[in-house]
Coordinates of C-alpha atoms (C1' of nucleotides) in Angstrom, one line a residue:
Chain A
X499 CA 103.4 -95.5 -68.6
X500 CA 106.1 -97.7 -67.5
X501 CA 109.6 -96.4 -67.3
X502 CA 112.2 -98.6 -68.5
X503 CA 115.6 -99.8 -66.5
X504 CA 119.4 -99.6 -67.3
X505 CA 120.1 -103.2 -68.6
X506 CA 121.6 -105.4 -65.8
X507 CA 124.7 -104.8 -64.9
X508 CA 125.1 -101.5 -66.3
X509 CA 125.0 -98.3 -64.3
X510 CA 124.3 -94.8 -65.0
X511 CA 127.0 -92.0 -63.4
X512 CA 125.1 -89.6 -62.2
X513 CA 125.7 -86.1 -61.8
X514 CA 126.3 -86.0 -58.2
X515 CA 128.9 -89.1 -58.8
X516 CA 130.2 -87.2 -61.7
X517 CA 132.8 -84.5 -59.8
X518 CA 134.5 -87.4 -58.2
X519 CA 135.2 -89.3 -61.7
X520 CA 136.3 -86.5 -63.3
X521 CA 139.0 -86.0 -60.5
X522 CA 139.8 -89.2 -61.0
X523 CA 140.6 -88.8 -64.5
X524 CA 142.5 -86.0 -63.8
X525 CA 144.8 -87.4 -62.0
X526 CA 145.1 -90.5 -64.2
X527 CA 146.0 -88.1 -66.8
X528 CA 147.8 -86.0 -65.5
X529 CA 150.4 -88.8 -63.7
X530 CA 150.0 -90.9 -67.3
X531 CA 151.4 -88.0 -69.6
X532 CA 153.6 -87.2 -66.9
X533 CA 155.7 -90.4 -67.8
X534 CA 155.1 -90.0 -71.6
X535 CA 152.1 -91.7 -72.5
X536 CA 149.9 -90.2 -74.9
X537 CA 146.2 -91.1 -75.2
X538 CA 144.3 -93.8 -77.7
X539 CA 141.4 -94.0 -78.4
X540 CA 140.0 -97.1 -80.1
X541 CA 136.5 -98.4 -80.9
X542 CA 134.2 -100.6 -78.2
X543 CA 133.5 -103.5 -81.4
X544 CA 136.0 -105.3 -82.4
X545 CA 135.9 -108.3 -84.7
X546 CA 135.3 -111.1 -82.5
X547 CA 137.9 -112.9 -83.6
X548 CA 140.8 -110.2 -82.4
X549 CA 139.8 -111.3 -78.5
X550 CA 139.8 -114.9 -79.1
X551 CA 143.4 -114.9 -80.8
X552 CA 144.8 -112.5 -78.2
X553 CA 143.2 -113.3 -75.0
X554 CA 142.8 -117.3 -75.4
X555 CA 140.0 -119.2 -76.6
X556 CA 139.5 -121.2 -73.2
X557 CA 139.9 -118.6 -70.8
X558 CA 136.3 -117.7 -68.9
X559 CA 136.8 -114.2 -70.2
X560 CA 136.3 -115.4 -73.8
X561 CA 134.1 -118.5 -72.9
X562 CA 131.2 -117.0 -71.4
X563 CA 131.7 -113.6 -71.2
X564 CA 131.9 -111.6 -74.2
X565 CA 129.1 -109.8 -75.9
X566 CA 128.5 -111.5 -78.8
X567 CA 126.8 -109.1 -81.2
X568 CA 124.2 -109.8 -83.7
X569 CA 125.3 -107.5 -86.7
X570 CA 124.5 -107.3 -90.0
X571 CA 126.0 -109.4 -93.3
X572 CA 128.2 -112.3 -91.5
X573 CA 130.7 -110.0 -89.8
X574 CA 131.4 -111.3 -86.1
X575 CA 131.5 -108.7 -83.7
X576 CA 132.3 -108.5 -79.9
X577 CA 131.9 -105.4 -77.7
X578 CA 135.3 -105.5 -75.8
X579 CA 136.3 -107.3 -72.7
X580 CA 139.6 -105.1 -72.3
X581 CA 141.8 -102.9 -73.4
X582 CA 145.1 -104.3 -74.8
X583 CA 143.6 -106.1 -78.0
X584 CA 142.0 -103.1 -79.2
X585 CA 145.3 -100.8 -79.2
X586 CA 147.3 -103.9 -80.7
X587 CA 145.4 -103.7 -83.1
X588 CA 145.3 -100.0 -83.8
X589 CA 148.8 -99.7 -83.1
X590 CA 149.6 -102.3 -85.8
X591 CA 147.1 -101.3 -88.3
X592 CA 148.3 -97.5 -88.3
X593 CA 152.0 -98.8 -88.1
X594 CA 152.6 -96.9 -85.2
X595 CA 155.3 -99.4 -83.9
X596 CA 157.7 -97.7 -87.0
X597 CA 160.4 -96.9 -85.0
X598 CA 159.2 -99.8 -82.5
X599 CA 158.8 -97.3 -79.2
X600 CA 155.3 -96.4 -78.0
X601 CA 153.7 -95.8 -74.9
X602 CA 149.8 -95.0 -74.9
X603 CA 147.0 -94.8 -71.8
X604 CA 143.3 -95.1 -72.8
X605 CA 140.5 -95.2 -70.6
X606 CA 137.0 -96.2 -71.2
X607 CA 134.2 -99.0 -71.2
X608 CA 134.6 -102.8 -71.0
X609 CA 132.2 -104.8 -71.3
X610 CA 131.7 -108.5 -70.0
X611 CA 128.7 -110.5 -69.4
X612 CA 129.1 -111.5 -65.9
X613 CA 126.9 -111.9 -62.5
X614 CA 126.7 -108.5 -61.0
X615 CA 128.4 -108.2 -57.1
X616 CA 130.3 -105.8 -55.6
X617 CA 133.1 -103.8 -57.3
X618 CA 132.1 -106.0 -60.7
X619 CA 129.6 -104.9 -63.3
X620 CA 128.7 -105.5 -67.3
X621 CA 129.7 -102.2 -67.8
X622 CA 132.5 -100.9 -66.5
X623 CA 135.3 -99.0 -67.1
X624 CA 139.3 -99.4 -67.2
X625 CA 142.2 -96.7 -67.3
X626 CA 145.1 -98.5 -68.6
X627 CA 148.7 -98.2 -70.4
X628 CA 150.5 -100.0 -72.7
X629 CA 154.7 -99.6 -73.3
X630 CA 155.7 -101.2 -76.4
X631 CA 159.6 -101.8 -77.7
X632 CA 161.5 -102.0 -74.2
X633 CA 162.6 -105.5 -73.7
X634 CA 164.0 -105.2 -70.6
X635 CA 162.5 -105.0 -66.8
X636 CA 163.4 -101.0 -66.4
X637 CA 160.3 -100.7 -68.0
X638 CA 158.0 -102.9 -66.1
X639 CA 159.6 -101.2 -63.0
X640 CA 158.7 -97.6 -64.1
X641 CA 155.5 -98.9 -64.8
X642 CA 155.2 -99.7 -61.5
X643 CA 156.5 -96.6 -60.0
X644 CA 154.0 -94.8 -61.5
X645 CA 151.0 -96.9 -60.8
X646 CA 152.5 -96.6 -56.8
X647 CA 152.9 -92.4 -57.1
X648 CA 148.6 -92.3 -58.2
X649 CA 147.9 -94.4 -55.4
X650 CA 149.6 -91.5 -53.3
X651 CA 148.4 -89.1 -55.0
X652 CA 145.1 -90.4 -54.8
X653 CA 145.2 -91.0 -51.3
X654 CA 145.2 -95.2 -51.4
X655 CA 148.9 -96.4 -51.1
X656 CA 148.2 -97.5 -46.7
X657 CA 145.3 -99.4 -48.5
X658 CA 147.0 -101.4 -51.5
X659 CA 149.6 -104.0 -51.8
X660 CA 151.4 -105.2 -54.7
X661 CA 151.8 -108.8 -55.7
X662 CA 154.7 -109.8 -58.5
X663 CA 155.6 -112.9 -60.0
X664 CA 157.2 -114.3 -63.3
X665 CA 155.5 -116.1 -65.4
X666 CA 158.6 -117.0 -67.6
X667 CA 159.1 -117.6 -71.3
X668 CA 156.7 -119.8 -73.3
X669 CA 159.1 -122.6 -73.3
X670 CA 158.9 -122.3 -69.5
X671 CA 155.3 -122.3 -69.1
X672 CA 154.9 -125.2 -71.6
X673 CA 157.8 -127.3 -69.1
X674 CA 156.2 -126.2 -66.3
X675 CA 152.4 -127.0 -67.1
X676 CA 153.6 -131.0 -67.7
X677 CA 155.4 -130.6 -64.4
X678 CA 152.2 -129.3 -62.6
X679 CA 150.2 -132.2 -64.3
X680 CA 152.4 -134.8 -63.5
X681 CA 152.1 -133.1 -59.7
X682 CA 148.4 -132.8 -59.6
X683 CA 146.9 -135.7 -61.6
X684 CA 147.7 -138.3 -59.2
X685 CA 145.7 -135.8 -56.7
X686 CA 142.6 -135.0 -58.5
X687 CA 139.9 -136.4 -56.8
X688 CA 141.0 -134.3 -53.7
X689 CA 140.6 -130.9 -55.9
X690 CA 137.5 -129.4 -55.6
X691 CA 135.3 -129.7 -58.6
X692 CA 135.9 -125.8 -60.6
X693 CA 139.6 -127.1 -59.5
X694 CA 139.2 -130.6 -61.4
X695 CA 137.9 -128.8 -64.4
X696 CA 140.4 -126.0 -64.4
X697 CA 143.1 -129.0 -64.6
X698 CA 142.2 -129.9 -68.2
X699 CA 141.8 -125.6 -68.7
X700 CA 144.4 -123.7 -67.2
X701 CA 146.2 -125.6 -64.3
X702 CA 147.8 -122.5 -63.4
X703 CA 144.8 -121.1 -62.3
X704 CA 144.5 -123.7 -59.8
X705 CA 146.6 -121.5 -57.4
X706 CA 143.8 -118.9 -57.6
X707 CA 141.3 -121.6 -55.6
X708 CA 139.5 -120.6 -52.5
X709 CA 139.0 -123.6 -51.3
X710 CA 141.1 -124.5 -48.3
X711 CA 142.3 -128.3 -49.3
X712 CA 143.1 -127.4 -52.9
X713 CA 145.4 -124.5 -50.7
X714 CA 147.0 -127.3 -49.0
X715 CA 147.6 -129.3 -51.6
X716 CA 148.7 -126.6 -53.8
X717 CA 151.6 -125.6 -51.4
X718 CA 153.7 -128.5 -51.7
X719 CA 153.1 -127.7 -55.5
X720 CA 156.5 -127.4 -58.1
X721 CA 156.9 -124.0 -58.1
X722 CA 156.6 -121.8 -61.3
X723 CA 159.5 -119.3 -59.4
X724 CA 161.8 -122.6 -60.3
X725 CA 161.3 -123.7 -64.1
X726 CA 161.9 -120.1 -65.4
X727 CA 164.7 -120.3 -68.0
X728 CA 167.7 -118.2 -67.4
X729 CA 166.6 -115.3 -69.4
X730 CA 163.3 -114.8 -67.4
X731 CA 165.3 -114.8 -63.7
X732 CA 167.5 -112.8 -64.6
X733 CA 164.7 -110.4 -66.0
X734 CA 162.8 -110.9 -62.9
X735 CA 165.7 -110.5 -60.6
X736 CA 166.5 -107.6 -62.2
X737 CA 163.1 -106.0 -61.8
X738 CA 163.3 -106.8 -58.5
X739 CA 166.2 -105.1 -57.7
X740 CA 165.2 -101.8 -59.6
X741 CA 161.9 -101.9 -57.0
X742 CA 164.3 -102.5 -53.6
X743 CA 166.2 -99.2 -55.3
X744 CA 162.7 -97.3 -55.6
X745 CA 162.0 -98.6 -52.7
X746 CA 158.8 -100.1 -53.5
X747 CA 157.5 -102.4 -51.3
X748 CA 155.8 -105.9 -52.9
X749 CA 155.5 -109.5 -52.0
X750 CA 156.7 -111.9 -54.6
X751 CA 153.3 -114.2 -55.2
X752 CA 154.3 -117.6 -57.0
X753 CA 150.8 -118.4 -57.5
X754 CA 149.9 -115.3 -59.1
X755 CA 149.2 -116.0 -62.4
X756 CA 146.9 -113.7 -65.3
X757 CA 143.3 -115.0 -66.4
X758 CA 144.4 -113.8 -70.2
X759 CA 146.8 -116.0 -72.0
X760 CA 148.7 -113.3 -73.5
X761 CA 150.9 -112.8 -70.7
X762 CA 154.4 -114.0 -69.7
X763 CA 156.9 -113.1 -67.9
X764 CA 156.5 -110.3 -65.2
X765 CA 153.0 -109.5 -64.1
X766 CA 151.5 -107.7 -61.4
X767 CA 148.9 -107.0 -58.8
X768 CA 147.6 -104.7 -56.5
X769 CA 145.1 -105.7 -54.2
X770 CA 142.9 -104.5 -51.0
X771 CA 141.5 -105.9 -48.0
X772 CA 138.4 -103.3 -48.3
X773 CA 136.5 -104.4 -51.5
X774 CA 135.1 -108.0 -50.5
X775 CA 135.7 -110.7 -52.9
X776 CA 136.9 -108.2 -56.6
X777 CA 140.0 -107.0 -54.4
X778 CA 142.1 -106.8 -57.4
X779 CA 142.1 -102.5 -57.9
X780 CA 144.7 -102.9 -61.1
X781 CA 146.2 -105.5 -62.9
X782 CA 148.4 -106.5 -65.9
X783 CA 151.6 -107.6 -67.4
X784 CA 154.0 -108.5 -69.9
X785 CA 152.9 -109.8 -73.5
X786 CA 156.0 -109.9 -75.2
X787 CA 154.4 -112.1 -77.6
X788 CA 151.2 -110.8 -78.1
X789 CA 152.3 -108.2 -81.0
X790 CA 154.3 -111.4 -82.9
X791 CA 150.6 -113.2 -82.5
X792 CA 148.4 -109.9 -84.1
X793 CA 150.7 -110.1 -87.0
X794 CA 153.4 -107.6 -86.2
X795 CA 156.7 -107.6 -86.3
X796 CA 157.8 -109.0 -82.8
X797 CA 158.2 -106.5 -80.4
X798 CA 158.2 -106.9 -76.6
X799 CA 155.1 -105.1 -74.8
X800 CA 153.7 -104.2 -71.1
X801 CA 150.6 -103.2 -69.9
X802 CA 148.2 -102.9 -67.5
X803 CA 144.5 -101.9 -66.1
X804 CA 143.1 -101.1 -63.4
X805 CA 139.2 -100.7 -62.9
X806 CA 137.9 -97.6 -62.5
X807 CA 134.5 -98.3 -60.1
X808 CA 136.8 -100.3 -57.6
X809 CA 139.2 -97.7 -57.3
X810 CA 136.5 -95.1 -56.7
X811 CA 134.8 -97.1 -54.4
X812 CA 137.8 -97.0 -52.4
X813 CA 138.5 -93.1 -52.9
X814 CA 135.0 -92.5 -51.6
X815 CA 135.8 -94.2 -48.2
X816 CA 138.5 -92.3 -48.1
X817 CA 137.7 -88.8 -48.8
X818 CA 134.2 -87.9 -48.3
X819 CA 132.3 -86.5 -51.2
X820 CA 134.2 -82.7 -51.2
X821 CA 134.9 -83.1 -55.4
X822 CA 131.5 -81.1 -56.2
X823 CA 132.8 -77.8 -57.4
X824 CA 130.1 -74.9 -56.7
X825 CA 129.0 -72.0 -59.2
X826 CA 130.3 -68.6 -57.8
X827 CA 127.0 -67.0 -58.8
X828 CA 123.1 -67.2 -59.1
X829 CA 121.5 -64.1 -60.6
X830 CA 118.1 -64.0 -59.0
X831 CA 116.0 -62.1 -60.8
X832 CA 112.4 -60.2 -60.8
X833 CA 112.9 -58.8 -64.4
X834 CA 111.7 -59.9 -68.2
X835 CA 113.6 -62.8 -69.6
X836 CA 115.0 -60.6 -72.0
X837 CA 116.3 -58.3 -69.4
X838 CA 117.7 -61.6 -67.0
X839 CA 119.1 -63.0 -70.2
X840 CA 121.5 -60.3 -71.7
X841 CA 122.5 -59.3 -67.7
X842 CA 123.8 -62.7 -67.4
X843 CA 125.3 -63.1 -70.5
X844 CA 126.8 -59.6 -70.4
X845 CA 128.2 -60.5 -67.1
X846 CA 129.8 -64.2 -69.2
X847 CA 131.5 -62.2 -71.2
X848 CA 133.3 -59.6 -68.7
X849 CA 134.2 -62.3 -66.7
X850 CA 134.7 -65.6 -68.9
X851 CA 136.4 -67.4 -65.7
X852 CA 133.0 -67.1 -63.9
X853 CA 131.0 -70.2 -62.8
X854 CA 126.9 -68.6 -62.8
X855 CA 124.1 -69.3 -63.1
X856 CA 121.0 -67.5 -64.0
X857 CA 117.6 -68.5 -62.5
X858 CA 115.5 -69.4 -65.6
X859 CA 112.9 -71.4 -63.3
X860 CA 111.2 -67.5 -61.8
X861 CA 108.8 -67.7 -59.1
X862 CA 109.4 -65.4 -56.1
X863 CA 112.6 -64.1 -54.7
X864 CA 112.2 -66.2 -51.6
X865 CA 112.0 -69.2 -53.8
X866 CA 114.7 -68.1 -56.0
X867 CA 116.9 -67.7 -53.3
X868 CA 116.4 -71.2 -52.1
X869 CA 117.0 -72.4 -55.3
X870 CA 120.2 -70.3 -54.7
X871 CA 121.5 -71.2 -51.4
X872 CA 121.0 -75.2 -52.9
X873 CA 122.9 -74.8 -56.0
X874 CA 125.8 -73.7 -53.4
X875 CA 127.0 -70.7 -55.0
X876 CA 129.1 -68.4 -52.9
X877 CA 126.6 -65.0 -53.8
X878 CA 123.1 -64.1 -54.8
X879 CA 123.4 -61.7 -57.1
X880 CA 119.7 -59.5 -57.2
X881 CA 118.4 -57.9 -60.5
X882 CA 115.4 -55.7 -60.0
X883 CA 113.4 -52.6 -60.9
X884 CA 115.8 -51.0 -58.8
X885 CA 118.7 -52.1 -60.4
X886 CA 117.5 -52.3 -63.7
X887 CA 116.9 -49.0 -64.0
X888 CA 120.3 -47.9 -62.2
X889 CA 122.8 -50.2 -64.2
X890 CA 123.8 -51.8 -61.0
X891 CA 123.4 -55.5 -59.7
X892 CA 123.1 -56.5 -56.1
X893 CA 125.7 -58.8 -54.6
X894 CA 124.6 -60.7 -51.5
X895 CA 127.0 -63.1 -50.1
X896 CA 125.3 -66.5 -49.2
X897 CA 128.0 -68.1 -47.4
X898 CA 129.4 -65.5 -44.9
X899 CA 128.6 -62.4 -43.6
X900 CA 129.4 -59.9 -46.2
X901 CA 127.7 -56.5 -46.0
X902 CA 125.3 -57.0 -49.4
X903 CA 126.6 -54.5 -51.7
X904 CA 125.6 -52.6 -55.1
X905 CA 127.9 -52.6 -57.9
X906 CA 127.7 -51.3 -60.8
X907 CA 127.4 -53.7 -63.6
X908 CA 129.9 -52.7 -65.8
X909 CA 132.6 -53.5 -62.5
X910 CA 130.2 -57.0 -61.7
X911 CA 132.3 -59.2 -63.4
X912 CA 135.7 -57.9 -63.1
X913 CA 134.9 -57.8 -59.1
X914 CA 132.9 -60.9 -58.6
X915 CA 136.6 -62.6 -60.7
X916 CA 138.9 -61.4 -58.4
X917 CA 136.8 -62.2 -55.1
X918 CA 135.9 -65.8 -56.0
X919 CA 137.3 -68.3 -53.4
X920 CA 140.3 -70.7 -54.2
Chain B
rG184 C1' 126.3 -120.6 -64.6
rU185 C1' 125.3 -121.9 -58.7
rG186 C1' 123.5 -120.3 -53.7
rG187 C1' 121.4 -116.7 -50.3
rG188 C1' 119.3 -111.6 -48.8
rC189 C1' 116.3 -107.5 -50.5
rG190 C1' 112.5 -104.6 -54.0
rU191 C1' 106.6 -100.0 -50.3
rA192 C1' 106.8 -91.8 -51.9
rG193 C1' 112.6 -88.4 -55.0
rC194 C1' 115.9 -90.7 -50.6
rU195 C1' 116.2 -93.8 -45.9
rC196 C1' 112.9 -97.2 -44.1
rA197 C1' 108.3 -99.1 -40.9
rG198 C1' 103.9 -102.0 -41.8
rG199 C1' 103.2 -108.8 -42.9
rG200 C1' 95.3 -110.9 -45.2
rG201 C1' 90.5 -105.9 -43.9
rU202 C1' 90.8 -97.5 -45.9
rA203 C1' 98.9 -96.9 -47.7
rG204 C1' 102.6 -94.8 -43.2
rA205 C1' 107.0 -92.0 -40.8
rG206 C1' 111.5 -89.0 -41.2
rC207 C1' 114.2 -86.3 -44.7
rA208 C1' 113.4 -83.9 -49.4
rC209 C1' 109.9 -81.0 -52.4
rU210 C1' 105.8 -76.9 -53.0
rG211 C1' 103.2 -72.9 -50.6
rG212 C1' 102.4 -69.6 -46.4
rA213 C1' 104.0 -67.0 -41.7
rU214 C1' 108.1 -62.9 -44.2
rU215 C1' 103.9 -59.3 -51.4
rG216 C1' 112.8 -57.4 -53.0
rU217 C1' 116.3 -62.0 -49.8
rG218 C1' 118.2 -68.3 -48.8
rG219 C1' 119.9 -71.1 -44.3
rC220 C1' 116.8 -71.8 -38.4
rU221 C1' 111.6 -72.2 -36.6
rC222 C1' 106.3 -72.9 -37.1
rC223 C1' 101.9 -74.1 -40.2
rA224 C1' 99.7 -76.2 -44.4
rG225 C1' 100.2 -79.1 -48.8
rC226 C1' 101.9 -82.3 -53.0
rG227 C1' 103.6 -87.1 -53.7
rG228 C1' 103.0 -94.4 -54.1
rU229 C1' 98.0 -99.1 -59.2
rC230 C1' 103.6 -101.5 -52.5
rG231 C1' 109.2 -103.9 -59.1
rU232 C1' 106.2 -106.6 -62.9
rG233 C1' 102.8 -110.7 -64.4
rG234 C1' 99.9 -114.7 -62.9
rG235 C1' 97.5 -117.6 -58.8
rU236 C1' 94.9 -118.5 -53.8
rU237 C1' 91.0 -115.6 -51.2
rC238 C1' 84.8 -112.4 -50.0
rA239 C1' 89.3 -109.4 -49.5
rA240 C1' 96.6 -109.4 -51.2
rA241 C1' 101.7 -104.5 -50.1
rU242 C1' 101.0 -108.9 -46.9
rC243 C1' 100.4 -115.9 -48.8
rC244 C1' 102.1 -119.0 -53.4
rC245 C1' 104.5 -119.3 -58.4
rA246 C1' 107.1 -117.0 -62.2
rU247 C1' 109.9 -113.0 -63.9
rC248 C1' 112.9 -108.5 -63.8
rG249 C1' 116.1 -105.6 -60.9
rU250 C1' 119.5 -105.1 -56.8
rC251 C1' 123.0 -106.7 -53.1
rC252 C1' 126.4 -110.5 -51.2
rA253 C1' 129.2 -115.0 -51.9
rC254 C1' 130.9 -119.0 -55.3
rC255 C1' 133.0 -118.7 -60.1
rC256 C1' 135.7 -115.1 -62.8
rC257 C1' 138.4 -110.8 -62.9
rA258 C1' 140.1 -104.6 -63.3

RNA sequence: GUGGGCGUAGCUCAGGGGUAGAGCACUGGAUUGUGGCUCCAGCGGUCGUGGGUUCAAAUCCCAUCGUCCACCCCA
């Protein structure tokens, strides 16, 4: 019979990848509701049409990647590209913004339909935050102090730097996009050709181009960093002066600009050298609009995301393996299931903090023990005849050099507690 | 969507028209109540899938799926 595959794109975790996601997550969580955020949880289908308002009908993102679904009755449905959309919405539909001050994490599958490579899939998941009702840039530099502290604590920061830049007020964009035309049309033939196309798109993105002459050319570019309005420098200069007080270090990137059109103003990125070509570890940005656009009341917003597989991939060079935790016990056992079973469970239930396991599998001792020494537990514990008929357990240590000792199994638990490691 | 590399045992890979291989892992034994080290034996693959060429295909050709890398895009 043929076994079927995971669809492209889309990977299982496995159980040996497991322990390392799950510290992951810890952390995330722990850091996140550390600064106040408080989880959400919102639905992987949206209506279709709550992407393309938020995130811009001609970015790629909604172009040619979303999952289109074919539902039933005429609803249009989407499996979600991102995060933010999804919590506008829920935030605004629960009235959550009433007094206007929120700040919520979430982490969980995105989905877009993309050509796998390295540190991108069709599945994948983002951690991210979103800080609604603080207008001014203390915000977006907390924000930024905390996503610096988890990249310590995870182990990262000598392997991350962060790019800033302002995007500026809507006005300012709009001003700034003629400006950049009236630059680059003159020039087009010497763009290369995704270059030429993004012209008509998103010109902005044309500072995002690899290719070496559309570089040049794009360095004697009008910069962005000089049509912000006076409300936006002053918002970015500010921001940048709360980081020199942190003492964050970042590089102030003109050309870094946000593939969704909700943003404006500050945004952010940290990138590293070590991932190939998807460098970018986490992302994001104010949409101080974005809330006004959904159909809220306006209310200024900032968030970001940072992907989940890339910044595991990097942990994993960095520490190796080590996040397994092992069981403390494995009852090895010559006796009737029935016997094996209440022992073990008996022994649950003196001890509840006890990680064991009970052989189920049989066979010999010799394989049992094997079975034993792989599953990494710190003892053997023996149940025989012997001990059956004596109420005692045998306690063999399996990673040192322990006498093996008899206990009696009403004192198991209570001992096998207070000797476990860590 | 474009270009390139790769799919052979659970894993890592060798083999490139003529009987399907190694190491590790796994199972059993040496050791019938004791794992790890050693030794011995064994299990395990319609060579990703489907077509084609050939007396003969894992091997050559075509298609397709998956994977990896880059472009693009982005977390």
């Amino acid at each position: 019979m043929k076994t079927l595959q995971a669809v492209r794109g889309m990977h299982d975790i496995l159980p040996d990848d497991s322990a390392a996601w799950q510290w992951l997550e810890s952390i995330l969580k722990t850091q996140f509701e550390a600064y106040g955020y408080e989880e959400i949880r919102t639905p992987l289908v949206e209506q279709t049409e709550l992407f393309t308002k938020a995130m811009g009908q001609s970015t790629d993102v909604i172009e040619k990647e979303m999952y289109a679904l074919q539902a039933r009755g005429d609803a249009h449905l989407s499996l979600r590209p991102e995060g933010t959309a999804g919590v506008v919405r829920a935030v605004l539909q629960h009235g959550l913004l009433n007094p206007p001050g929120l700040k919520a994490w979430y982490c969980g599958p995105m989905f877009r339909y993309e050509r796998p490579q390295k540190g991108r899939q069709r599945q994948f998941y983002q951690a991210g935050l979103e800080a609604f009702g603080i207008e001014g840039p203390s915000i977006d530099a907390e924000l930024i102090a905390l996503i610096s502290r988890i990249w310590r604590a995870l182990g990262i920061d000598r392997h991350v730097v962060l790019e800033i830049n302002s995007l500026g007020d809507r006005a300012d964009r709009a001003q700034y996009r003629e400006t950049l035309l009236d630059y680059l049309t003159p020039l087009r033939d010497q763009l290369d050709e995704d270059s030429q196309r993004r012209l008509d798109l998103n010109p902005l993105r044309i500072f995002d181009s690899k290719n070496a002459t559309t570089q040049a050319i794009m360095l004697d570019a009008p910069k962005l960093s000089d049509a912000l309005g006076p409300s936006a420098r002053t918002h970015f200069e500010q921001l940048c002066g709360c980081l020199d007080a942190l003492d964050i270090n970042y590089t102030i990137n003109p050309g870094l600009v946000r593939g969704l059109d909700y943003y404006g103003r500050t945004v952010f990125e940290w990138k590293t050298e070590q991932l190939g070509a998807q460098g970018t570890i986490c992302a994001g940005g104010r949409y101080d609009e974005l809330i006004e656009m959904q159909g809220g009341r306006a209310t200024p917003g900032i968030g970001l995301a940072m992907g989940m597989e890339r910044l595991l991939e990097l942990i994993r060079d960095q520490q190796q393996g080590g996040f397994k935790t092992s069981p403390d016990a494995y009852l090895v056992s010559a006796l009737a299931a029935e016997h094996t079973l209440a022992i073990a469970e008996r022994l649950r239930t003196d001890g509840p903090a006890l990680r064991l396991i009970a052989d189920l599998q049989g066979g010999s001792f010799k394989a049992q023990f094997k079975r034993a020494d792989r599953s990494a537990a710190r003892w053997a514990l023996v149940l025989g005849d012997d001990e059956l008929e004596q109420g005692t357990i045998t306690v063999k240590d399996l990673r040192g050099n322990a006498e093996q000792l008899t206990l009696n199994l009403n004192q198991a638990a209570e001992w096998l507690e207070q000797n476990r490691p860590g």
